Coordinates of C-alpha atoms in Angstrom, one line a residue:
M168 CA 194.7 -132.2 27.6
G169 CA 195.2 -131.6 23.9
R170 CA 193.7 -128.8 21.9
S171 CA 191.0 -131.0 20.4
G172 CA 189.9 -132.0 23.9
N173 CA 189.9 -128.4 25.1
L174 CA 187.9 -127.3 22.1
K175 CA 185.4 -130.1 22.5
N176 CA 184.8 -129.3 26.2
A177 CA 184.4 -125.6 25.3
I178 CA 181.7 -126.4 22.7
V179 CA 179.9 -128.8 25.1
A180 CA 179.9 -126.1 27.8
F181 CA 178.4 -123.5 25.4
L182 CA 175.8 -125.8 24.0
V183 CA 174.6 -127.6 27.2
P184 CA 172.2 -124.9 28.6
L185 CA 170.4 -124.6 25.2
P186 CA 167.5 -126.9 26.0
S187 CA 166.3 -124.8 28.9
I188 CA 167.1 -121.5 27.1
L189 CA 165.2 -122.5 24.0
F190 CA 162.2 -123.8 26.0
Y191 CA 162.0 -120.6 28.0
L192 CA 162.2 -118.4 24.9
Y193 CA 159.5 -120.5 23.3
F194 CA 157.4 -120.0 26.4
L195 CA 157.9 -116.2 26.3
D196 CA 157.0 -116.1 22.6
H197 CA 153.8 -118.2 23.2
F198 CA 152.9 -116.1 26.3
H199 CA 153.2 -112.7 24.6
S200 CA 151.3 -113.8 21.5
N201 CA 148.5 -115.8 23.3
S202 CA 148.4 -114.5 26.9
S203 CA 144.6 -114.5 26.9
S204 CA 144.3 -118.2 26.1
L205 CA 147.2 -120.2 27.6
S206 CA 147.2 -124.0 27.6
S207 CA 147.6 -125.8 30.9
L208 CA 151.4 -126.2 30.3
W209 CA 152.0 -122.5 29.6
S210 CA 149.7 -121.4 32.4
W211 CA 151.6 -123.6 34.9
C212 CA 154.9 -122.0 33.6
F213 CA 153.4 -118.6 34.2
H214 CA 152.1 -119.2 37.7
H215 CA 155.0 -121.1 39.1
P216 CA 158.3 -119.4 38.1
L217 CA 160.3 -120.9 41.0
L218 CA 159.1 -124.4 40.3
L219 CA 159.9 -124.0 36.6
A220 CA 163.4 -122.9 37.5
N221 CA 163.8 -126.1 39.5
V222 CA 162.5 -128.2 36.6
F223 CA 165.0 -126.6 34.3
F224 CA 167.8 -127.3 36.8
F225 CA 166.7 -130.9 37.4
F226 CA 166.7 -131.9 33.7
N227 CA 169.3 -129.6 32.2
V228 CA 171.9 -129.7 35.0
N229 CA 171.2 -132.8 37.2
V230 CA 170.3 -135.2 34.4
L231 CA 172.2 -133.8 31.3
F232 CA 175.4 -132.8 33.2
W233 CA 175.3 -136.1 35.0
I234 CA 175.1 -138.0 31.7
I235 CA 177.9 -135.9 30.2
G236 CA 180.0 -136.4 33.3
H237 CA 179.5 -140.2 33.1
I238 CA 180.5 -140.2 29.4
Q239 CA 183.6 -138.1 30.1
S240 CA 184.4 -139.8 33.5
S241 CA 184.7 -136.3 34.9
N242 CA 182.3 -134.0 36.7
W243 CA 184.2 -130.8 35.8
M244 CA 181.3 -128.9 34.3
I245 CA 179.4 -128.2 37.5
D246 CA 182.4 -126.3 38.8
L247 CA 182.3 -124.0 35.8
Y248 CA 178.5 -123.6 35.9
W249 CA 178.5 -122.7 39.6
T250 CA 179.7 -119.3 38.3
V251 CA 177.2 -119.1 35.4
I252 CA 173.9 -120.5 36.8
P253 CA 173.2 -117.4 39.1
V254 CA 173.5 -115.2 36.1
L255 CA 171.1 -117.4 34.1
L256 CA 168.7 -117.4 37.1
I257 CA 168.6 -113.7 37.6
H258 CA 167.8 -113.0 34.0
Y259 CA 165.2 -115.7 34.1
Y260 CA 163.5 -114.1 37.1
A261 CA 163.8 -110.6 35.7
T262 CA 162.2 -111.5 32.3
H263 CA 159.5 -113.9 33.6
P264 CA 156.1 -112.6 32.7
S265 CA 154.9 -112.7 36.3
A266 CA 157.9 -110.6 37.6
Q267 CA 157.3 -107.4 39.4
F268 CA 160.2 -105.3 40.8
D269 CA 161.8 -101.9 41.3
G270 CA 163.8 -101.2 38.2
L271 CA 166.8 -99.6 39.8
R272 CA 167.2 -102.3 42.4
S273 CA 166.9 -105.0 39.7
K274 CA 169.7 -103.2 37.7
I275 CA 172.0 -103.0 40.7
V276 CA 171.6 -106.7 41.6
I277 CA 172.0 -107.8 38.0
V278 CA 175.2 -105.8 37.6
L279 CA 176.6 -107.1 40.9
T280 CA 175.7 -110.7 39.9
W281 CA 177.6 -110.2 36.6
V282 CA 180.6 -108.7 38.4
W283 CA 180.6 -111.6 40.9
S284 CA 180.3 -114.2 38.0
I285 CA 183.1 -112.6 35.9
R286 CA 185.4 -112.5 38.9
L287 CA 184.7 -116.2 39.8
T288 CA 184.9 -117.4 36.2
H289 CA 188.2 -115.6 35.7
N290 CA 189.5 -117.3 38.9
Y291 CA 188.3 -120.7 37.7
F292 CA 190.1 -120.4 34.3
R293 CA 193.2 -118.9 35.8
R294 CA 193.4 -121.8 38.3
E295 CA 192.8 -124.3 35.5
K296 CA 195.5 -122.6 33.2
W297 CA 192.8 -121.4 30.8
Q298 CA 191.7 -124.9 29.9
W299 CA 188.1 -126.2 29.7
G300 CA 187.6 -129.3 31.9
A301 CA 191.2 -130.1 32.5
R302 CA 190.3 -131.8 35.8
E303 CA 187.4 -132.3 38.1
D304 CA 187.2 -130.9 41.7
W305 CA 189.5 -132.8 44.0
R306 CA 186.6 -133.6 46.3
F307 CA 184.8 -135.4 43.5
A308 CA 188.0 -137.2 42.5
D309 CA 188.4 -138.4 46.1
M310 CA 184.7 -139.6 46.2
R311 CA 185.2 -141.4 42.9
L312 CA 187.9 -143.5 44.5
Q313 CA 186.0 -143.9 47.7
Y314 CA 182.8 -145.2 46.1
G315 CA 184.3 -147.1 43.2
K316 CA 181.8 -148.9 41.0
H317 CA 178.9 -147.2 42.8
W318 CA 180.1 -143.7 41.9
W319 CA 178.1 -143.6 38.7
W320 CA 174.8 -143.3 40.6
I321 CA 176.0 -141.7 43.8
S322 CA 177.4 -138.8 41.8
F323 CA 173.9 -137.9 40.6
F324 CA 172.9 -137.1 44.2
S325 CA 176.2 -136.0 45.7
V326 CA 177.4 -133.8 42.8
Y327 CA 174.3 -132.6 40.9
F328 CA 171.1 -132.9 43.0
A329 CA 173.0 -131.4 46.0
Q330 CA 174.0 -128.5 43.8
Q331 CA 170.4 -127.8 42.9
I332 CA 169.6 -127.5 46.6
F333 CA 172.5 -125.2 47.2
L334 CA 172.3 -123.0 44.1
I335 CA 168.5 -122.6 44.0
G336 CA 168.6 -122.0 47.8
I337 CA 171.3 -119.3 47.8
C338 CA 169.8 -117.6 44.8
L339 CA 166.4 -117.2 46.4
P340 CA 167.1 -113.5 47.1
L341 CA 167.4 -113.0 43.3
Y342 CA 163.9 -114.3 42.9
V343 CA 162.6 -112.1 45.8
V344 CA 164.2 -109.0 44.2
H345 CA 162.1 -109.7 41.1
S346 CA 158.8 -110.7 42.8
V347 CA 158.4 -107.7 45.1
D348 CA 157.9 -104.1 43.8
K349 CA 159.0 -101.9 46.6
P350 CA 160.9 -98.5 46.4
M351 CA 164.6 -98.6 47.2
N352 CA 165.8 -97.5 50.6
I353 CA 169.0 -97.3 52.6
W354 CA 169.1 -101.0 53.2
D355 CA 169.5 -101.7 49.5
L356 CA 172.6 -99.6 49.6
V357 CA 173.9 -101.5 52.6
A358 CA 173.2 -104.8 50.8
A359 CA 175.0 -103.6 47.7
G360 CA 177.9 -102.5 49.8
V361 CA 178.2 -105.9 51.5
C362 CA 178.0 -107.7 48.2
L363 CA 180.7 -105.5 46.6
C364 CA 183.0 -105.8 49.6
G365 CA 182.6 -109.6 49.3
I366 CA 183.5 -109.6 45.7
V367 CA 186.6 -107.4 46.2
I368 CA 187.9 -109.4 49.2
A369 CA 187.4 -112.7 47.3
Y370 CA 189.2 -111.3 44.3
F371 CA 192.3 -110.1 46.2
A372 CA 192.4 -113.3 48.3
D373 CA 192.2 -115.6 45.3
T374 CA 194.8 -113.5 43.4
Q375 CA 197.2 -113.7 46.3
L376 CA 196.6 -117.5 46.6
H377 CA 197.2 -117.9 42.8
N378 CA 200.5 -115.9 43.0
F379 CA 201.6 -118.0 46.0
V380 CA 200.8 -121.3 44.2
T381 CA 202.5 -120.1 41.0
R382 CA 205.7 -119.2 42.9
N383 CA 205.8 -122.5 44.7
T384 CA 205.3 -124.4 41.4
K385 CA 208.4 -122.6 40.0
L386 CA 210.4 -123.4 43.1
K387 CA 209.4 -127.0 42.8
E388 CA 210.5 -127.1 39.2
L389 CA 213.9 -125.6 40.2
R390 CA 214.1 -128.2 43.0
K391 CA 214.3 -125.5 45.6
P392 CA 212.5 -125.6 49.0
M393 CA 208.9 -124.5 48.7
V394 CA 207.3 -121.9 51.0
P395 CA 205.1 -124.0 53.4
N396 CA 202.4 -121.5 54.0
L397 CA 200.7 -118.3 52.7
D398 CA 200.5 -115.9 55.5
R399 CA 200.8 -112.5 53.8
G400 CA 198.3 -110.0 52.5
L401 CA 194.7 -110.9 53.5
W402 CA 195.9 -114.4 54.5
Q403 CA 197.8 -112.7 57.4
Y404 CA 194.4 -112.0 59.0
S405 CA 192.3 -115.0 57.9
R406 CA 193.1 -118.6 56.9
H407 CA 190.4 -118.5 54.3
P408 CA 189.8 -114.9 53.2
N409 CA 188.5 -116.1 49.9
Y410 CA 185.7 -118.1 51.6
F411 CA 185.0 -115.1 53.8
G412 CA 184.6 -112.8 50.7
E413 CA 182.3 -115.4 49.0
Q414 CA 180.1 -115.6 52.1
L415 CA 179.8 -111.8 52.3
W416 CA 178.5 -111.9 48.7
W417 CA 175.7 -114.3 49.5
W418 CA 174.7 -112.8 52.8
G419 CA 174.6 -109.4 51.1
L420 CA 172.0 -110.8 48.8
V421 CA 170.0 -112.0 51.9
V422 CA 169.9 -108.3 53.1
F423 CA 168.2 -107.4 49.8
A424 CA 165.6 -110.1 50.4
W425 CA 165.2 -109.3 54.1
N426 CA 164.6 -105.6 53.2
L427 CA 161.7 -106.8 50.9
G428 CA 160.1 -108.8 53.7
H429 CA 161.5 -112.2 52.9
G430 CA 164.2 -112.7 55.5
W431 CA 163.4 -116.5 55.5
T432 CA 165.7 -116.7 52.4
F433 CA 168.6 -116.7 54.8
V434 CA 168.2 -120.5 54.9
G435 CA 169.9 -121.0 51.6
S436 CA 173.0 -118.9 52.6
L437 CA 173.0 -120.6 56.0
I438 CA 173.1 -124.1 54.4
N439 CA 175.9 -122.9 52.0
S440 CA 177.9 -121.5 54.9
M441 CA 177.6 -124.7 56.9
C442 CA 178.7 -126.7 53.8
L443 CA 181.7 -124.3 53.3
A444 CA 182.6 -124.8 57.0
Y445 CA 182.8 -128.5 56.3
V446 CA 184.9 -127.9 53.2
T447 CA 187.2 -125.7 55.3
V448 CA 187.8 -128.7 57.6
L449 CA 188.5 -130.9 54.6
V450 CA 191.0 -128.4 53.1
E451 CA 192.8 -127.9 56.4
Q452 CA 193.1 -131.7 56.9
R453 CA 194.5 -131.9 53.4
M454 CA 197.1 -129.2 54.2
L455 CA 198.2 -131.0 57.3
K456 CA 198.8 -134.2 55.4
Q457 CA 201.6 -132.5 53.4
E458 CA 204.7 -133.1 55.4
Y459 CA 206.7 -130.0 54.3
R460 CA 204.0 -127.6 55.5
A461 CA 202.3 -129.5 58.4
E462 CA 204.2 -127.8 61.3
A463 CA 203.9 -124.3 59.8
Y464 CA 200.2 -124.8 59.2
R465 CA 199.5 -126.0 62.7
L466 CA 201.1 -122.8 64.0
Y467 CA 199.1 -120.8 61.4
Q468 CA 195.9 -122.4 62.7
K469 CA 196.7 -121.3 66.3
T470 CA 197.6 -117.7 65.4
T471 CA 195.2 -116.8 62.6
S472 CA 191.4 -116.5 62.4
V473 CA 189.6 -119.2 60.3
W474 CA 187.3 -117.0 58.2
V475 CA 186.6 -113.5 59.6
P476 CA 189.8 -111.4 59.2
W477 CA 191.3 -110.4 62.6
F478 CA 194.6 -109.5 64.1
R479 CA 197.0 -112.5 64.5
S480 CA 197.8 -113.9 67.9
S481 CA 201.4 -113.8 68.9
A482 CA 203.2 -117.0 68.0
I483 CA 205.4 -116.6 71.1
A484 CA 202.3 -116.4 73.3
V485 CA 200.8 -119.4 71.7
K486 CA 204.0 -121.4 72.2
D487 CA 204.2 -120.3 75.9
K488 CA 200.5 -121.3 76.4
D489 CA 201.3 -124.8 74.8
T490 CA 204.2 -125.3 77.2

């Protein structure tokens, strides 16, 4: 991608959320200046914050992102905004006129969400070599080939509408934190600890993966044999420690919501975990299709835990069992 294309994508990425942001700011201004006599539109916006968030998502992400993706023939932007939308949502929930919450709990969750977002955004750009929209997710690229001429409309549901269900669902605890005013207790500290552990684990796992991929790329350029498998660091104890860390983050948020009497919000994280389990299967199938690493990865599967870090099984014991 040239510099002009990179700059164009950066500008588009910065401008694309403006419709929702400007509408919301206009709503806040109208509410604070005319709270005693709201029109039916503003009254609805006040009484239904969660539905309004879904309306913003549908038109600004599902529709607008889909149109841009169709024009560019690439659905790259939803990957980037996966790291940004939770930050937008938490500030929306915290500033909505109907919000009620404990100030300290809100500050803790907002700071944690920013740390999570910065970590994941940094990993996205590091992986993409600091370019905006250089490529779309390989899963979308595969589906583009699979569905051919029908992809233009299927992508609306499989890429964008599906993301609304996932993101709004897993961010429900952020809404709960800003809709229940209850003093903090020990469970809030437990939740914060789980979230922070998830962020730290995901950071180190992704950094180790990035370094491994970088080394293999250099070996390939030098026409030297590549290392077939990453099984050092956190990857010695889990085949997908980055996924494990990411799940800890979302389930830590569920603990915040459970502590406030809304344990039902686990549904969002459960759906996300189930989808990530499916992605794990796809990733491992992709690894096994690469001839130079297939044998090593099969042994890795037999000796190493999938998600939850655990001590490795003996490769010798596994071989003896197979024989």
